[in-house]
PDB file of C-alpha atoms and ligand atoms in Angstrom:
ATOM      1  CA  MET A  55     -24.351   3.729 -51.513  1.00 36.00           C
ATOM      2  CA  MET A  56     -27.302   3.014 -49.258  1.00 39.00           C
ATOM      3  CA  GLU A  57     -27.114   0.003 -46.992  1.00 34.00           C
ATOM      4  CA  HIS A  58     -29.689  -1.959 -45.072  1.00 39.00           C
ATOM      5  CA  THR A  59     -28.822  -3.545 -41.737  1.00 34.00           C
ATOM      6  CA  PRO A  60     -31.553  -6.071 -40.981  1.00 37.00           C
ATOM      7  CA  ALA A  61     -30.369  -6.775 -37.436  1.00 38.00           C
ATOM      8  CA  SER A  62     -30.947  -3.194 -36.316  1.00 42.00           C
ATOM      9  CA  ASN A  63     -33.669  -2.459 -38.881  1.00 48.00           C
ATOM     10  CA  GLN A  64     -31.804   0.743 -39.708  1.00 48.00           C
ATOM     11  CA  HIS A  65     -30.207   2.132 -42.818  1.00 41.00           C
ATOM     12  CA  SER A  66     -26.973   3.969 -43.183  1.00 42.00           C
ATOM     13  CA  LEU A  67     -25.401   6.215 -45.756  1.00 37.00           C
ATOM     14  CA  ASN A  68     -21.680   6.692 -45.426  1.00 39.00           C
ATOM     15  CA  GLY A  69     -21.968   5.778 -41.781  1.00 44.00           C
ATOM     16  CA  ARG A  70     -24.928   8.099 -41.077  1.00 38.00           C
ATOM     17  CA  THR A  71     -28.048   6.423 -39.777  1.00 43.00           C
ATOM     18  CA  LEU A  72     -31.069   7.820 -41.588  1.00 40.00           C
ATOM     19  CA  ALA A  73     -33.989   5.666 -40.599  1.00 44.00           C
ATOM     20  CA  THR A  74     -35.771   4.071 -37.682  1.00 52.00           C
ATOM     21  CA  ASP A  75     -38.271   1.260 -37.287  1.00 59.00           C
ATOM     22  CA  GLY A  76     -37.943   0.055 -40.839  1.00 75.00           C
ATOM     23  CA  PHE A  77     -38.678   3.392 -42.467  1.00 88.00           C
ATOM     24  CA  GLN A  78     -36.029   4.516 -44.901  1.00 86.00           C
ATOM     25  CA  LEU A  79     -35.629   8.265 -45.107  1.00 94.00           C
ATOM     26  CA  HIS A  80     -34.103   9.114 -48.451  1.00 96.00           C
ATOM     27  CA  PRO A  81     -30.787  10.972 -48.070  1.00 96.00           C
ATOM     28  CA  GLU A  82     -31.991  13.747 -50.391  1.00 97.00           C
ATOM     29  CA  ASP A  83     -35.069  14.192 -48.227  1.00 97.00           C
ATOM     30  CA  ALA A  84     -33.009  14.352 -45.046  1.00 97.00           C
ATOM     31  CA  ALA A  85     -30.814  16.999 -46.663  1.00 97.00           C
ATOM     32  CA  ALA A  86     -33.875  18.980 -47.767  1.00 98.00           C
ATOM     33  CA  MET A  87     -35.229  18.875 -44.206  1.00 98.00           C
ATOM     34  CA  ARG A  88     -31.957  20.151 -42.777  1.00 97.00           C
ATOM     35  CA  ALA A  89     -32.081  22.991 -45.285  1.00 97.00           C
ATOM     36  CA  GLU A  90     -35.628  23.814 -44.153  1.00 96.00           C
ATOM     37  CA  VAL A  91     -34.623  23.855 -40.488  1.00 95.00           C
ATOM     38  CA  SER A  92     -31.908  26.382 -41.259  1.00 95.00           C
ATOM     39  CA  HIS A  93     -34.602  28.887 -42.324  1.00 95.00           C
ATOM     40  CA  TYR A  94     -36.277  28.999 -38.916  1.00 95.00           C
ATOM     41  CA  GLU A  95     -35.375  29.950 -35.374  1.00 95.00           C
ATOM     42  CA  GLN A  96     -37.491  27.107 -34.042  1.00 96.00           C
ATOM     43  CA  PRO A  97     -37.015  23.692 -35.697  1.00 96.00           C
ATOM     44  CA  GLN A  98     -40.679  22.849 -35.055  1.00 96.00           C
ATOM     45  CA  ALA A  99     -41.547  25.356 -37.764  1.00 97.00           C
ATOM     46  CA  ALA A 100     -40.051  22.992 -40.329  1.00 97.00           C
ATOM     47  CA  CYS A 101     -42.346  20.090 -39.374  1.00 97.00           C
ATOM     48  CA  ILE A 102     -44.977  20.682 -42.032  1.00 97.00           C
ATOM     49  CA  GLU A 103     -42.478  21.019 -44.853  1.00 97.00           C
ATOM     50  CA  ALA A 104     -40.634  17.911 -43.645  1.00 98.00           C
ATOM     51  CA  LEU A 105     -43.887  15.954 -43.710  1.00 98.00           C
ATOM     52  CA  LYS A 106     -44.612  17.234 -47.220  1.00 97.00           C
ATOM     53  CA  ILE A 107     -41.156  16.125 -48.321  1.00 97.00           C
ATOM     54  CA  VAL A 108     -41.856  12.568 -47.151  1.00 97.00           C
ATOM     55  CA  GLN A 109     -45.319  12.604 -48.705  1.00 96.00           C
ATOM     56  CA  ARG A 110     -44.003  13.792 -52.055  1.00 94.00           C
ATOM     57  CA  ARG A 111     -41.691  10.802 -52.244  1.00 94.00           C
ATOM     58  CA  HIS A 112     -43.877   8.071 -50.725  1.00 93.00           C
ATOM     59  CA  GLY A 113     -47.384   9.356 -51.419  1.00 92.00           C
ATOM     60  CA  TRP A 114     -48.234   9.294 -47.696  1.00 94.00           C
ATOM     61  CA  VAL A 115     -46.590   9.521 -44.283  1.00 96.00           C
ATOM     62  CA  PRO A 116     -46.355   6.207 -42.428  1.00 94.00           C
ATOM     63  CA  ASP A 117     -46.125   6.156 -38.615  1.00 93.00           C
ATOM     64  CA  ALA A 118     -42.527   4.990 -38.771  1.00 94.00           C
ATOM     65  CA  ALA A 119     -41.567   8.159 -40.640  1.00 96.00           C
ATOM     66  CA  ILE A 120     -42.437  10.336 -37.639  1.00 96.00           C
ATOM     67  CA  PRO A 121     -39.432   9.495 -35.428  1.00 95.00           C
ATOM     68  CA  ALA A 122     -37.155   9.591 -38.472  1.00 95.00           C
ATOM     69  CA  ILE A 123     -38.312  13.131 -39.293  1.00 97.00           C
ATOM     70  CA  ALA A 124     -38.093  14.168 -35.639  1.00 96.00           C
ATOM     71  CA  ARG A 125     -34.508  13.042 -35.407  1.00 95.00           C
ATOM     72  CA  VAL A 126     -33.457  14.997 -38.497  1.00 97.00           C
ATOM     73  CA  LEU A 127     -35.247  18.147 -37.303  1.00 97.00           C
ATOM     74  CA  GLY A 128     -33.982  17.797 -33.733  1.00 96.00           C
ATOM     75  CA  VAL A 129     -37.468  17.894 -32.196  1.00 97.00           C
ATOM     76  CA  GLY A 130     -39.553  15.386 -30.262  1.00 95.00           C
ATOM     77  CA  PRO A 131     -41.668  12.886 -32.209  1.00 95.00           C
ATOM     78  CA  ALA A 132     -44.770  14.295 -30.514  1.00 94.00           C
ATOM     79  CA  SER A 133     -44.187  17.658 -32.231  1.00 95.00           C
ATOM     80  CA  VAL A 134     -44.081  16.028 -35.648  1.00 96.00           C
ATOM     81  CA  GLU A 135     -47.037  13.766 -34.867  1.00 95.00           C
ATOM     82  CA  GLY A 136     -49.096  16.730 -33.687  1.00 95.00           C
ATOM     83  CA  VAL A 137     -48.594  18.583 -36.965  1.00 96.00           C
ATOM     84  CA  ALA A 138     -49.185  15.443 -39.025  1.00 95.00           C
ATOM     85  CA  THR A 139     -52.458  14.784 -37.240  1.00 92.00           C
ATOM     86  CA  PHE A 140     -53.699  18.367 -37.455  1.00 91.00           C
ATOM     87  CA  TYR A 141     -52.965  19.010 -41.118  1.00 90.00           C
ATOM     88  CA  SER A 142     -55.583  17.302 -43.263  1.00 87.00           C
ATOM     89  CA  LEU A 143     -53.459  17.312 -46.420  1.00 91.00           C
ATOM     90  CA  ILE A 144     -50.925  15.004 -44.806  1.00 95.00           C
ATOM     91  CA  PHE A 145     -52.101  11.462 -45.513  1.00 95.00           C
ATOM     92  CA  ARG A 146     -51.456   8.892 -42.782  1.00 94.00           C
ATOM     93  CA  GLN A 147     -52.605   5.894 -44.772  1.00 93.00           C
ATOM     94  CA  PRO A 148     -51.692   4.726 -48.282  1.00 95.00           C
ATOM     95  CA  VAL A 149     -53.577   6.585 -50.995  1.00 96.00           C
ATOM     96  CA  GLY A 150     -54.090   6.153 -54.724  1.00 96.00           C
ATOM     97  CA  ARG A 151     -51.949   7.769 -57.413  1.00 95.00           C
ATOM     98  CA  HIS A 152     -54.295  10.756 -57.359  1.00 96.00           C
ATOM     99  CA  VAL A 153     -56.172  12.108 -54.358  1.00 96.00           C
ATOM    100  CA  ILE A 154     -59.516  13.831 -54.892  1.00 98.00           C
ATOM    101  CA  LEU A 155     -60.431  16.119 -52.003  1.00 97.00           C
ATOM    102  CA  VAL A 156     -64.063  17.240 -52.076  1.00 97.00           C
ATOM    103  CA  CYS A 157     -64.853  20.322 -50.027  1.00 97.00           C
ATOM    104  CA  ASP A 158     -67.714  19.748 -47.578  1.00 96.00           C
ATOM    105  CA  SER A 159     -67.568  23.141 -45.841  1.00 97.00           C
ATOM    106  CA  SER A 160     -70.513  25.516 -45.751  1.00 97.00           C
ATOM    107  CA  SER A 161     -70.301  27.346 -49.106  1.00 97.00           C
ATOM    108  CA  CYS A 162     -69.715  24.177 -51.086  1.00 97.00           C
ATOM    109  CA  PHE A 163     -72.287  22.313 -49.057  1.00 96.00           C
ATOM    110  CA  LEU A 164     -74.870  24.904 -50.113  1.00 97.00           C
ATOM    111  CA  THR A 165     -73.800  24.921 -53.769  1.00 97.00           C
ATOM    112  CA  GLY A 166     -73.901  21.204 -54.465  1.00 96.00           C
ATOM    113  CA  PHE A 167     -71.349  19.214 -52.434  1.00 97.00           C
ATOM    114  CA  ASP A 168     -73.703  16.306 -51.965  1.00 97.00           C
ATOM    115  CA  GLN A 169     -74.569  15.942 -55.659  1.00 97.00           C
ATOM    116  CA  LEU A 170     -70.890  16.201 -56.547  1.00 98.00           C
ATOM    117  CA  ARG A 171     -69.887  13.622 -53.923  1.00 98.00           C
ATOM    118  CA  GLN A 172     -72.595  11.253 -55.107  1.00 98.00           C
ATOM    119  CA  ALA A 173     -71.583  11.634 -58.753  1.00 98.00           C
ATOM    120  CA  LEU A 174     -67.938  11.024 -57.878  1.00 98.00           C
ATOM    121  CA  SER A 175     -68.860   7.917 -55.912  1.00 98.00           C
ATOM    122  CA  GLU A 176     -70.929   6.570 -58.803  1.00 97.00           C
ATOM    123  CA  HIS A 177     -68.280   7.392 -61.399  1.00 96.00           C
ATOM    124  CA  LEU A 178     -65.413   5.875 -59.407  1.00 97.00           C
ATOM    125  CA  GLY A 179     -67.312   3.082 -57.644  1.00 97.00           C
ATOM    126  CA  ILE A 180     -66.031   4.113 -54.215  1.00 98.00           C
ATOM    127  CA  GLU A 181     -67.258   6.051 -51.187  1.00 97.00           C
ATOM    128  CA  LEU A 182     -65.486   8.825 -49.294  1.00 97.00           C
ATOM    129  CA  GLY A 183     -62.386   7.434 -47.605  1.00 95.00           C
ATOM    130  CA  GLN A 184     -61.875   4.687 -50.188  1.00 97.00           C
ATOM    131  CA  THR A 185     -59.435   4.023 -53.043  1.00 97.00           C
ATOM    132  CA  THR A 186     -60.357   2.580 -56.419  1.00 97.00           C
ATOM    133  CA  ALA A 187     -59.351  -1.047 -56.998  1.00 97.00           C
ATOM    134  CA  ASP A 188     -56.809  -0.016 -59.625  1.00 97.00           C
ATOM    135  CA  GLY A 189     -55.152   2.381 -57.171  1.00 96.00           C
ATOM    136  CA  ARG A 190     -55.835   5.344 -59.431  1.00 98.00           C
ATOM    137  CA  PHE A 191     -57.969   7.556 -57.160  1.00 98.00           C
ATOM    138  CA  THR A 192     -58.582   8.075 -53.458  1.00 97.00           C
ATOM    139  CA  LEU A 193     -61.683  10.094 -52.556  1.00 98.00           C
ATOM    140  CA  LEU A 194     -61.629  12.168 -49.365  1.00 96.00           C
ATOM    141  CA  PRO A 195     -63.638  15.006 -47.807  1.00 96.00           C
ATOM    142  CA  VAL A 196     -61.779  18.173 -46.878  1.00 96.00           C
ATOM    143  CA  CYS A 197     -62.468  21.466 -45.145  1.00 94.00           C
ATOM    144  CA  CYS A 198     -62.527  24.694 -47.115  1.00 95.00           C
ATOM    145  CA  LEU A 199     -60.087  24.801 -50.031  1.00 95.00           C
ATOM    146  CA  GLY A 200     -60.206  28.598 -50.179  1.00 95.00           C
ATOM    147  CA  ALA A 201     -62.236  28.544 -53.395  1.00 96.00           C
ATOM    148  CA  CYS A 202     -65.564  29.354 -51.728  1.00 96.00           C
ATOM    149  CA  ASP A 203     -66.777  31.685 -54.480  1.00 96.00           C
ATOM    150  CA  GLY A 204     -66.448  28.797 -56.948  1.00 95.00           C
ATOM    151  CA  GLY A 205     -68.263  26.030 -55.156  1.00 95.00           C
ATOM    152  CA  PRO A 206     -68.744  23.200 -55.255  1.00 98.00           C
ATOM    153  CA  ALA A 207     -64.981  22.874 -55.294  1.00 98.00           C
ATOM    154  CA  LEU A 208     -62.604  19.961 -55.283  1.00 98.00           C
ATOM    155  CA  MET A 209     -58.878  19.452 -55.472  1.00 97.00           C
ATOM    156  CA  ILE A 210     -57.093  16.716 -57.408  1.00 97.00           C
ATOM    157  CA  ASP A 211     -53.488  16.401 -56.294  1.00 93.00           C
ATOM    158  CA  ASP A 212     -52.376  20.072 -56.266  1.00 91.00           C
ATOM    159  CA  ASP A 213     -55.045  21.370 -58.676  1.00 97.00           C
ATOM    160  CA  VAL A 214     -58.145  23.170 -57.369  1.00 97.00           C
ATOM    161  CA  TYR A 215     -61.316  23.202 -59.512  1.00 98.00           C
ATOM    162  CA  GLY A 216     -64.621  24.982 -59.058  1.00 96.00           C
ATOM    163  CA  PRO A 217     -67.408  25.253 -59.627  1.00 97.00           C
ATOM    164  CA  VAL A 218     -67.451  21.612 -60.697  1.00 98.00           C
ATOM    165  CA  GLY A 219     -70.646  20.327 -62.244  1.00 96.00           C
ATOM    166  CA  VAL A 220     -71.594  16.680 -62.320  1.00 96.00           C
ATOM    167  CA  ASP A 221     -71.264  16.727 -66.105  1.00 96.00           C
ATOM    168  CA  ASP A 222     -67.692  18.035 -65.845  1.00 96.00           C
ATOM    169  CA  LEU A 223     -66.420  14.985 -64.002  1.00 97.00           C
ATOM    170  CA  PRO A 224     -65.651  12.498 -66.826  1.00 96.00           C
ATOM    171  CA  GLU A 225     -63.444  14.964 -68.708  1.00 96.00           C
ATOM    172  CA  LEU A 226     -61.861  16.272 -65.532  1.00 97.00           C
ATOM    173  CA  LEU A 227     -60.916  12.832 -64.231  1.00 97.00           C
ATOM    174  CA  GLU A 228     -59.671  11.787 -67.666  1.00 96.00           C
ATOM    175  CA  GLY A 229     -56.715  14.119 -67.135  1.00 96.00           C
ATOM    176  CA  TYR A 230     -55.385  11.997 -64.260  1.00 97.00           C
ATOM    177  CA  SER A 231     -54.246   8.563 -65.408  1.00 95.00           C
TER     178      SER A 231
HETATM  179  S1  FES B 590     -66.344  26.238 -48.583  1.00 84.80           S
HETATM  180 FE1  FES B 590     -65.635  25.003 -50.220  1.00 84.80          FE
HETATM  181  S2  FES B 590     -63.869  26.005 -50.906  1.00 84.80           S
HETATM  182 FE2  FES B 590     -64.492  27.181 -49.178  1.00 84.80          FE
END
């Protein structure tokens, strides 16, 4: 059973402290991170997967998760923070249920990024960096998705699409409720 100790702002599971600064690291996630670490000689190599584990459960990675991850991996918080900052698919602020990443790198820029971005903004009523009022979509720019021969490309959650025409958007977005 998971317990919360308000005085210390920490959580414990069978006597094991799993969280710091109010962030509650799920015991299954901590176990998954330890399993990841066991695959590498250097624990830092598990940072990205550990961050993905937290993001899968919470939708994003709050600041308070960084020291909690670092403690489980046995690395310094700066190592985890460095990876979290560098990797654009790790979200450091709350996002909507679905994240739309629109590629603004060179190939997609030349094949219609701006028209696609504008159509998305009009369809959703938000600009890049914003989330719809109903929390359904967050719209973000991203560097190359590796689908350069199919630009303009975008990614919704884990799905990459391209080339995406303006007329494709209503049906495409309909699939993400
Ligand atoms: S430039 Fe857009 S996917 Fe590579």
